[in-house]
Amino acid sequence: MESLTTTGLYFDGLSARAHPVRLRLGERLEIVGEAIRLDWSLLDLRAADTAPPLTRIGHASASGSVEFEDAAFAAHLATSSPGLRRTEREGGLVRLVLWSVAAGLSVVLIAIYGVPAAADRLAPQVPPAMEAQFGRAVEAQVVDLLGTPPLCANPVGRAALDRLVARLAGTMDLPVAPQVSVRRSTIANALALPGGRVIVLSDIIEKSDSADAFAAILAHEFGHLAARDPIRSLIRASGTSFLLSLVLGDLTGSTVLVAAGQAAIAAGYSREAERAADAAAVAAVDRAGGDGRALAGILERITAANDEKPGGLASLLRSHPYTAERATAIRATPGAGKAGTDSLLSEGDWRNLRRVCDAEDRTSPSD
Ligand SMILES: [Zn+2]
C-alpha cells in the first residue's frame, strides 16, 4: 500500500495542549512528533463528529486524538479504516463530488453492504438543506399519523422552553439548531426527526417532576440529533425507496414519506444509540447547571405510564426502550451531583414552561 502523509495536531486527552505531529498512513497510522511516536492499527481508528474540513481521529481503546484538515488524507483514511464510520465528512469539493455520485453508488452500496451499512455511510453525507426539507416533510407526516394533536404555543411557556432549548443546545455539539415543538397529547413521549426537529408530546411535561427531568428528556433527543440517528434510522427504514428517491432527486416523494413517517413513530434505535443519547443528555444537563441523573426517574415514569395504555397509538409510538438497564447506567454516571444552589431553569420559568399548552389568558405568575 502506498503511504500518504500530512500534518496535524495531537491531543493526549489529558491536557488541552496541541502537539504538532506528522501523520503517515500506510499499513497503520503513524503519528510522530516531539516525544510522540504512536502507531495505531487502522482497525482501531474512530472518527469524531467534526465540521469539515476538520477531521478528528481517535483510537478505539487508547486516549488521545489527532486532528488534521487534509481532505485527500481523510478520504484515504475512510477507505482504509473499516471502523471509522463517520469519517465521510470531508469538506467542500470532495464532499460535493461524493454526494453527487452517492445516488448512483447507493445501489452498489446496498448490493455490497446491505441497507443498514449503506445508511450509515450515507447519513453523514446528506446535505443540511436536503435534510431540512426532508425533516419538514417527515414532521408533517408524523403529525398526521399522530392524529394532528394541537400545537402548544402559549407565549410565556414557549419563551421559557426556548430559553431551556438554547441553554442545552449551547452545551452540545449539534449539526443544526434544534427546532422543538410541543403538541397536546395524553401520550408521554418525545421524538427526534431529521433536520434537527424534535416533537414533544405534552404529557411528558406533565410527568416531569422537575425542570431537570424534562431537560434531560430534551437533551436525550438532542443526543440523537448530535449522533444523526434520525436520518440514519429513516434511511434504514425506508431503504431502497429512500435511495431511489435520491436518484430521482425527490426526497419528499410520497413513498419515502409514508415509510419514513411510520418509521419515525414505530422504529426504535439500537441499545447502543440509546445509551449514547443518555450519556450525552446527562453530560449536557450537568453542564447546563442541572442534574442529568433525573433522566432515570422520568424514563421509568413514562415507560410505566405508556405501558398502562393498552393498544392504540401509545403502543405504536416508539417508546424509550431498555428502560431498566438504562436507568441503572444513568444513575451510575459519575458527576458532582446537584448542590441545590445552581438551577437549570428558574422556578418561574419551569412553572411557565409547564403551561405551554394553556390558553394565553390562563397564564399568570400566581400559584
Ligand atoms: Zn432515544
Tab-separated table of C-alpha atoms and ligand atoms in Angstrom:
chain	number	residue	atom	x	y	z
A	1	MET	CA	0.000	0.000	0.000
A	2	GLU	CA	1.251	3.406	-0.975
A	3	SER	CA	1.820	5.654	2.021
A	4	LEU	CA	0.434	9.124	2.429
A	5	THR	CA	1.464	11.890	4.787
A	6	THR	CA	0.021	15.075	6.218
A	7	THR	CA	0.457	17.297	9.245
A	8	GLY	CA	-1.878	17.682	12.161
A	9	LEU	CA	-2.255	18.256	15.864
A	10	TYR	CA	-2.207	15.578	18.542
A	11	PHE	CA	-4.071	15.896	21.850
A	12	ASP	CA	-3.158	13.467	24.608
A	13	GLY	CA	-6.659	13.516	26.082
A	14	LEU	CA	-5.343	14.766	29.429
A	15	SER	CA	-4.364	18.351	28.750
A	16	ALA	CA	-5.701	20.837	26.220
A	17	ARG	CA	-2.258	21.260	24.693
A	18	ALA	CA	-1.978	20.699	20.941
A	19	HIS	CA	1.161	18.878	19.809
A	20	PRO	CA	2.189	19.380	16.168
A	21	VAL	CA	2.618	15.968	14.540
A	22	ARG	CA	3.245	14.371	11.210
A	23	LEU	CA	0.809	11.645	10.124
A	24	ARG	CA	1.711	8.798	7.872
A	25	LEU	CA	-0.917	6.440	6.534
A	26	GLY	CA	0.326	3.081	5.360
A	27	GLU	CA	-0.489	-0.353	6.747
A	28	ARG	CA	-1.054	1.525	10.018
A	29	LEU	CA	-1.491	5.157	11.037
A	30	GLU	CA	1.747	6.580	12.403
A	31	ILE	CA	1.648	9.750	14.477
A	32	VAL	CA	5.067	11.270	15.042
A	33	GLY	CA	6.012	14.454	16.881
A	34	GLU	CA	8.281	15.720	19.620
A	35	ALA	CA	8.286	12.934	22.234
A	36	ILE	CA	5.304	11.377	20.445
A	37	ARG	CA	5.518	8.180	18.483
A	38	LEU	CA	2.235	6.347	18.027
A	39	ASP	CA	1.395	3.550	15.691
A	40	TRP	CA	-2.327	2.847	15.504
A	41	SER	CA	-3.942	-0.099	13.751
A	42	LEU	CA	-6.351	1.084	11.060
A	43	LEU	CA	-8.975	-1.195	12.591
A	44	ASP	CA	-8.895	0.817	15.845
A	45	LEU	CA	-9.414	4.250	14.308
A	46	ARG	CA	-12.593	6.092	15.202
A	47	ALA	CA	-13.682	9.410	13.704
A	48	ALA	CA	-15.303	12.076	15.846
A	49	ASP	CA	-18.151	14.168	14.517
A	50	THR	CA	-16.458	17.342	13.287
A	51	ALA	CA	-17.340	20.054	10.819
A	52	PRO	CA	-15.428	19.879	7.560
A	53	PRO	CA	-12.634	20.461	6.686
A	54	LEU	CA	-11.539	19.301	10.142
A	55	THR	CA	-11.172	15.575	10.742
A	56	ARG	CA	-10.557	14.246	14.247
A	57	ILE	CA	-9.446	10.665	14.709
A	58	GLY	CA	-9.350	8.810	17.993
A	59	HIS	CA	-8.405	5.306	18.993
A	60	ALA	CA	-10.963	2.674	19.996
A	61	SER	CA	-9.172	1.810	23.232
A	62	ALA	CA	-6.461	4.426	23.806
A	63	SER	CA	-6.908	8.024	24.900
A	64	GLY	CA	-5.723	10.835	22.691
A	65	SER	CA	-6.813	12.076	19.316
A	66	VAL	CA	-5.353	13.698	16.279
A	67	GLU	CA	-6.778	16.456	14.083
A	68	PHE	CA	-6.000	17.451	10.532
A	69	GLU	CA	-7.614	19.304	7.629
A	70	ASP	CA	-6.348	17.338	4.662
A	71	ALA	CA	-9.388	16.156	2.677
A	72	ALA	CA	-7.426	13.725	0.500
A	73	PHE	CA	-5.824	12.171	3.567
A	74	ALA	CA	-9.256	11.886	5.200
A	75	ALA	CA	-10.645	10.214	2.088
A	76	HIS	CA	-7.841	7.643	2.055
A	77	LEU	CA	-8.319	7.003	5.748
A	78	ALA	CA	-12.032	6.477	5.164
A	79	THR	CA	-11.430	3.791	2.587
A	80	SER	CA	-8.724	2.005	4.565
A	81	SER	CA	-10.250	2.093	8.081
A	82	PRO	CA	-13.378	-0.046	8.248
A	83	GLY	CA	-14.285	1.046	11.792
A	84	LEU	CA	-14.038	4.740	11.130
A	85	ARG	CA	-17.711	5.026	10.149
A	86	ARG	CA	-18.223	8.733	10.413
A	87	THR	CA	-15.203	9.923	8.539
A	88	GLU	CA	-17.045	10.664	5.344
A	89	ARG	CA	-17.241	14.303	6.291
A	90	GLU	CA	-14.636	15.809	4.044
A	91	GLY	CA	-15.361	19.399	3.235
A	92	GLY	CA	-16.067	21.417	0.174
A	93	LEU	CA	-15.493	19.967	-3.209
A	94	VAL	CA	-14.709	16.452	-2.076
A	95	ARG	CA	-17.978	16.312	-0.202
A	96	LEU	CA	-19.915	17.732	-3.104
A	97	VAL	CA	-18.414	15.273	-5.537
A	98	LEU	CA	-19.038	12.430	-3.106
A	99	TRP	CA	-22.632	13.461	-2.755
A	100	SER	CA	-23.251	13.810	-6.453
A	101	VAL	CA	-22.084	10.263	-7.058
A	102	ALA	CA	-23.718	8.926	-3.896
A	103	ALA	CA	-27.054	8.468	-5.558
A	104	GLY	CA	-25.574	6.285	-8.248
A	105	LEU	CA	-23.359	4.486	-5.778
A	106	SER	CA	-26.192	3.804	-3.377
A	107	VAL	CA	-27.402	0.882	-5.422
A	108	VAL	CA	-23.873	-0.517	-5.393
A	109	LEU	CA	-23.547	0.124	-1.640
A	110	ILE	CA	-26.714	-1.807	-0.975
A	111	ALA	CA	-25.504	-4.689	-3.085
A	112	ILE	CA	-22.192	-4.803	-1.236
A	113	TYR	CA	-23.084	-3.842	2.318
A	114	GLY	CA	-26.863	-4.144	2.593
A	115	VAL	CA	-29.200	-1.333	3.595
A	116	PRO	CA	-28.043	-0.753	7.225
A	117	ALA	CA	-24.399	-0.172	6.344
A	118	ALA	CA	-25.314	1.888	3.295
A	119	ALA	CA	-27.486	4.035	5.588
A	120	ASP	CA	-24.565	4.506	7.981
A	121	ARG	CA	-22.381	5.653	5.126
A	122	LEU	CA	-24.963	7.945	3.558
A	123	ALA	CA	-26.401	9.577	6.698
A	124	PRO	CA	-23.483	11.950	7.352
A	125	GLN	CA	-23.456	12.854	3.654
A	126	VAL	CA	-26.997	14.141	3.329
A	127	PRO	CA	-26.605	17.893	2.720
A	128	PRO	CA	-28.164	20.016	5.511
A	129	ALA	CA	-30.574	21.789	3.145
A	130	MET	CA	-31.851	18.488	1.832
A	131	GLU	CA	-32.148	17.061	5.339
A	132	ALA	CA	-34.051	20.172	6.458
A	133	GLN	CA	-36.536	19.775	3.615
A	134	PHE	CA	-36.885	16.065	4.370
A	135	GLY	CA	-37.330	16.819	8.088
A	136	ARG	CA	-40.146	19.273	7.418
A	137	ALA	CA	-41.970	16.744	5.265
A	138	VAL	CA	-41.428	13.891	7.743
A	139	GLU	CA	-42.701	16.044	10.612
A	140	ALA	CA	-45.896	16.800	8.689
A	141	GLN	CA	-46.320	13.086	8.035
A	142	VAL	CA	-45.715	12.192	11.702
A	143	VAL	CA	-48.119	14.855	12.966
A	144	ASP	CA	-50.704	13.452	10.582
A	145	LEU	CA	-50.103	9.881	11.804
A	146	LEU	CA	-50.452	11.090	15.409
A	147	GLY	CA	-53.909	12.460	14.579
A	148	THR	CA	-52.793	16.100	14.320
A	149	PRO	CA	-52.502	16.939	18.022
A	150	PRO	CA	-52.760	20.725	18.504
A	151	LEU	CA	-49.599	22.777	18.723
A	152	CYS	CA	-48.925	24.283	22.163
A	153	ALA	CA	-47.899	27.887	21.757
A	154	ASN	CA	-48.614	29.769	24.948
A	155	PRO	CA	-46.158	32.664	24.532
A	156	VAL	CA	-44.870	32.701	28.108
A	157	GLY	CA	-44.469	28.920	28.170
A	158	ARG	CA	-42.888	28.972	24.749
A	159	ALA	CA	-40.371	31.639	25.831
A	160	ALA	CA	-39.355	29.517	28.836
A	161	LEU	CA	-38.998	26.470	26.595
A	162	ASP	CA	-36.885	28.439	24.117
A	163	ARG	CA	-34.546	29.505	26.933
A	164	LEU	CA	-34.160	25.879	28.022
A	165	VAL	CA	-33.543	24.702	24.451
A	166	ALA	CA	-30.899	27.388	23.900
A	167	ARG	CA	-29.213	26.594	27.192
A	168	LEU	CA	-28.983	22.871	26.442
A	169	ALA	CA	-28.053	23.284	22.783
A	170	GLY	CA	-25.277	25.648	23.844
A	171	THR	CA	-23.580	22.819	25.699
A	172	MET	CA	-23.916	20.258	22.893
A	173	ASP	CA	-22.314	19.755	19.516
A	174	LEU	CA	-25.403	19.693	17.293
A	175	PRO	CA	-25.364	19.646	13.473
A	176	VAL	CA	-28.084	22.332	13.306
A	177	ALA	CA	-30.005	24.438	15.836
A	178	PRO	CA	-32.841	22.244	17.115
A	179	GLN	CA	-36.453	23.178	16.422
A	180	VAL	CA	-38.646	21.924	19.232
A	181	SER	CA	-42.425	21.856	19.008
A	182	VAL	CA	-44.832	20.813	21.757
A	183	ARG	CA	-48.146	19.168	20.923
A	184	ARG	CA	-51.009	18.498	23.297
A	185	SER	CA	-51.276	14.773	23.885
A	186	THR	CA	-52.070	12.239	26.576
A	187	ILE	CA	-49.024	10.259	25.499
A	188	ALA	CA	-45.763	10.886	27.330
A	189	ASN	CA	-43.110	10.857	24.648
A	190	ALA	CA	-40.717	12.893	22.576
A	191	LEU	CA	-39.144	12.124	19.252
A	192	ALA	CA	-36.288	13.476	17.200
A	193	LEU	CA	-36.652	13.823	13.432
A	194	PRO	CA	-34.240	14.644	10.629
A	195	GLY	CA	-33.228	18.257	10.193
A	196	GLY	CA	-32.933	18.920	13.936
A	197	ARG	CA	-36.655	18.667	14.625
A	198	VAL	CA	-37.988	17.432	17.951
A	199	ILE	CA	-41.651	16.806	18.746
A	200	VAL	CA	-42.577	16.818	22.439
A	201	LEU	CA	-45.945	15.312	23.367
A	202	SER	CA	-47.230	17.347	26.284
A	203	ASP	CA	-47.910	14.528	28.751
A	204	ILE	CA	-44.156	14.124	29.132
A	205	ILE	CA	-44.063	17.654	30.591
A	206	GLU	CA	-46.877	16.680	32.994
A	207	LYS	CA	-44.918	13.595	34.018
A	208	SER	CA	-41.706	15.571	34.599
A	209	ASP	CA	-41.369	16.254	38.311
A	210	SER	CA	-38.586	18.783	37.827
A	211	ALA	CA	-37.047	21.042	35.230
A	212	ASP	CA	-34.008	18.766	35.234
A	213	ALA	CA	-36.126	15.718	34.339
A	214	PHE	CA	-37.733	17.444	31.360
A	215	ALA	CA	-34.420	18.996	30.333
A	216	ALA	CA	-32.863	15.532	30.376
A	217	ILE	CA	-35.563	14.192	28.042
A	218	LEU	CA	-34.967	17.089	25.646
A	219	ALA	CA	-31.214	16.614	25.879
A	220	HIS	CA	-31.653	12.895	25.174
A	221	GLU	CA	-33.429	13.766	21.918
A	222	PHE	CA	-30.695	16.308	21.151
A	223	GLY	CA	-28.236	13.467	21.748
A	224	HIS	CA	-29.942	11.547	18.949
A	225	LEU	CA	-29.641	14.654	16.733
A	226	ALA	CA	-25.938	15.007	17.541
A	227	ALA	CA	-25.375	11.382	16.513
A	228	ARG	CA	-27.555	11.895	13.404
A	229	ASP	CA	-29.658	8.918	14.499
A	230	PRO	CA	-32.952	10.145	12.955
A	231	ILE	CA	-31.720	10.484	9.380
A	232	ARG	CA	-29.733	7.248	9.637
A	233	SER	CA	-32.691	5.358	11.039
A	234	LEU	CA	-35.032	6.725	8.389
A	235	ILE	CA	-32.653	5.851	5.574
A	236	ARG	CA	-32.507	2.349	7.011
A	237	ALA	CA	-36.252	2.072	7.402
A	238	SER	CA	-37.206	3.435	4.033
A	239	GLY	CA	-34.255	1.639	2.477
A	240	THR	CA	-34.459	1.278	-1.230
A	241	SER	CA	-37.265	3.811	-1.620
A	242	PHE	CA	-35.121	6.472	0.067
A	243	LEU	CA	-32.185	5.612	-2.129
A	244	LEU	CA	-34.340	5.506	-5.218
A	245	SER	CA	-35.642	8.968	-4.362
A	246	LEU	CA	-32.030	10.168	-4.145
A	247	VAL	CA	-31.563	9.001	-7.694
A	248	LEU	CA	-34.758	10.770	-8.688
A	249	GLY	CA	-33.744	13.804	-6.636
A	250	ASP	CA	-37.015	13.934	-4.739
A	251	LEU	CA	-36.780	13.178	-1.046
A	252	THR	CA	-40.326	14.275	-0.416
A	253	GLY	CA	-41.878	11.679	-2.704
A	254	SER	CA	-44.892	10.035	-1.141
A	255	THR	CA	-43.441	6.505	-0.947
A	256	VAL	CA	-40.468	7.708	1.038
A	257	LEU	CA	-42.549	9.897	3.312
A	258	VAL	CA	-45.050	7.245	4.287
A	259	ALA	CA	-42.262	4.803	5.141
A	260	ALA	CA	-40.243	7.488	6.907
A	261	GLY	CA	-43.194	8.774	8.921
A	262	GLN	CA	-44.122	5.318	10.112
A	263	ALA	CA	-40.513	4.536	10.921
A	264	ALA	CA	-40.110	7.745	12.919
A	265	ILE	CA	-43.019	6.677	15.086
A	266	ALA	CA	-42.539	2.948	15.350
A	267	ALA	CA	-38.900	2.081	14.742
A	268	GLY	CA	-36.548	2.162	17.669
A	269	TYR	CA	-32.879	2.927	17.893
A	270	SER	CA	-30.291	0.400	18.945
A	271	ARG	CA	-29.362	-0.140	22.573
A	272	GLU	CA	-26.022	1.462	21.801
A	273	ALA	CA	-27.640	4.562	20.271
A	274	GLU	CA	-29.967	4.944	23.278
A	275	ARG	CA	-27.103	4.603	25.710
A	276	ALA	CA	-25.058	7.177	23.797
A	277	ALA	CA	-28.003	9.614	23.774
A	278	ASP	CA	-28.458	9.071	27.535
A	279	ALA	CA	-24.790	9.769	28.216
A	280	ALA	CA	-24.920	12.904	26.056
A	281	ALA	CA	-28.071	14.029	27.893
A	282	VAL	CA	-26.678	13.531	31.402
A	283	ALA	CA	-23.500	15.411	30.480
A	284	ALA	CA	-25.419	18.267	28.807
A	285	VAL	CA	-27.821	18.770	31.708
A	286	ASP	CA	-24.904	18.703	34.147
A	287	ARG	CA	-23.031	21.292	32.093
A	288	ALA	CA	-26.158	23.450	31.887
A	289	GLY	CA	-26.348	23.541	35.691
A	290	GLY	CA	-28.812	20.749	36.478
A	291	ASP	CA	-28.574	17.111	37.483
A	292	GLY	CA	-28.728	14.863	34.426
A	293	ARG	CA	-29.399	11.786	36.546
A	294	ALA	CA	-33.025	12.982	36.705
A	295	LEU	CA	-33.318	11.227	33.341
A	296	ALA	CA	-33.514	7.829	35.068
A	297	GLY	CA	-36.673	8.662	37.020
A	298	ILE	CA	-38.564	10.275	34.161
A	299	LEU	CA	-37.745	7.352	31.855
A	300	GLU	CA	-39.182	4.947	34.397
A	301	ARG	CA	-42.311	7.067	34.843
A	302	ILE	CA	-43.078	7.435	31.137
A	303	THR	CA	-42.444	3.752	30.470
A	304	ALA	CA	-44.850	2.801	33.261
A	305	ALA	CA	-47.434	5.347	32.072
A	306	ASN	CA	-47.277	4.254	28.441
A	307	ASP	CA	-47.437	0.582	29.425
A	308	GLU	CA	-50.739	1.292	31.127
A	309	LYS	CA	-52.300	2.391	27.858
A	310	PRO	CA	-53.147	-0.810	26.026
A	311	GLY	CA	-53.086	-0.850	22.236
A	312	GLY	CA	-53.621	2.224	20.127
A	313	LEU	CA	-51.108	4.914	19.485
A	314	ALA	CA	-49.175	4.603	22.743
A	315	SER	CA	-48.029	1.107	21.899
A	316	LEU	CA	-47.342	2.038	18.297
A	317	LEU	CA	-45.317	5.089	19.225
A	318	ARG	CA	-41.694	4.290	19.780
A	319	SER	CA	-41.181	4.039	23.498
A	320	HIS	CA	-37.863	4.647	25.153
A	321	PRO	CA	-36.633	1.060	25.250
A	322	TYR	CA	-34.392	-0.851	27.652
A	323	THR	CA	-35.598	1.368	30.485
A	324	ALA	CA	-34.395	-0.669	33.476
A	325	GLU	CA	-30.818	-1.132	32.320
A	326	ARG	CA	-30.622	2.435	31.077
A	327	ALA	CA	-31.880	3.834	34.386
A	328	THR	CA	-29.238	1.833	36.217
A	329	ALA	CA	-26.493	3.110	33.911
A	330	ILE	CA	-27.721	6.707	34.173
A	331	ARG	CA	-27.791	6.615	37.975
A	332	ALA	CA	-24.276	5.202	37.974
A	333	THR	CA	-22.955	8.092	35.853
A	334	PRO	CA	-20.339	9.901	37.912
A	335	GLY	CA	-20.926	13.587	38.486
A	336	ALA	CA	-20.788	16.304	41.059
A	337	GLY	CA	-24.427	15.865	41.960
A	338	LYS	CA	-26.535	18.938	42.268
A	339	ALA	CA	-25.717	21.187	45.142
A	340	GLY	CA	-29.156	22.763	45.077
A	341	THR	CA	-27.843	26.287	44.586
A	342	ASP	CA	-27.450	26.049	40.862
A	343	SER	CA	-30.523	25.664	38.704
A	344	LEU	CA	-31.026	24.812	35.093
A	345	LEU	CA	-34.222	26.824	34.940
A	346	SER	CA	-35.681	29.330	37.416
A	347	GLU	CA	-38.776	28.239	39.367
A	348	GLY	CA	-40.797	30.774	37.404
A	349	ASP	CA	-39.546	29.574	34.037
A	350	TRP	CA	-40.299	25.953	34.912
A	351	ARG	CA	-43.805	26.905	36.100
A	352	ASN	CA	-44.385	28.829	32.874
A	353	LEU	CA	-42.958	26.067	30.707
A	354	ARG	CA	-45.446	23.640	32.234
A	355	ARG	CA	-48.223	25.871	30.920
A	356	VAL	CA	-47.060	25.881	27.336
A	357	CYS	CA	-50.291	24.131	26.324
A	358	ASP	CA	-52.537	26.538	28.258
A	359	ALA	CA	-54.561	29.190	26.503
A	360	GLU	CA	-52.799	32.530	26.680
A	361	ASP	CA	-55.137	34.195	29.168
A	362	ARG	CA	-54.773	31.378	31.698
A	363	THR	CA	-51.117	32.045	32.273
A	364	SER	CA	-50.399	34.038	35.368
A	365	PRO	CA	-47.458	34.173	37.730
A	366	SER	CA	-49.681	33.263	40.707
A	367	ASP	CA	-49.891	29.870	42.433
B	1	ZN	ZN	-33.960	7.649	22.495
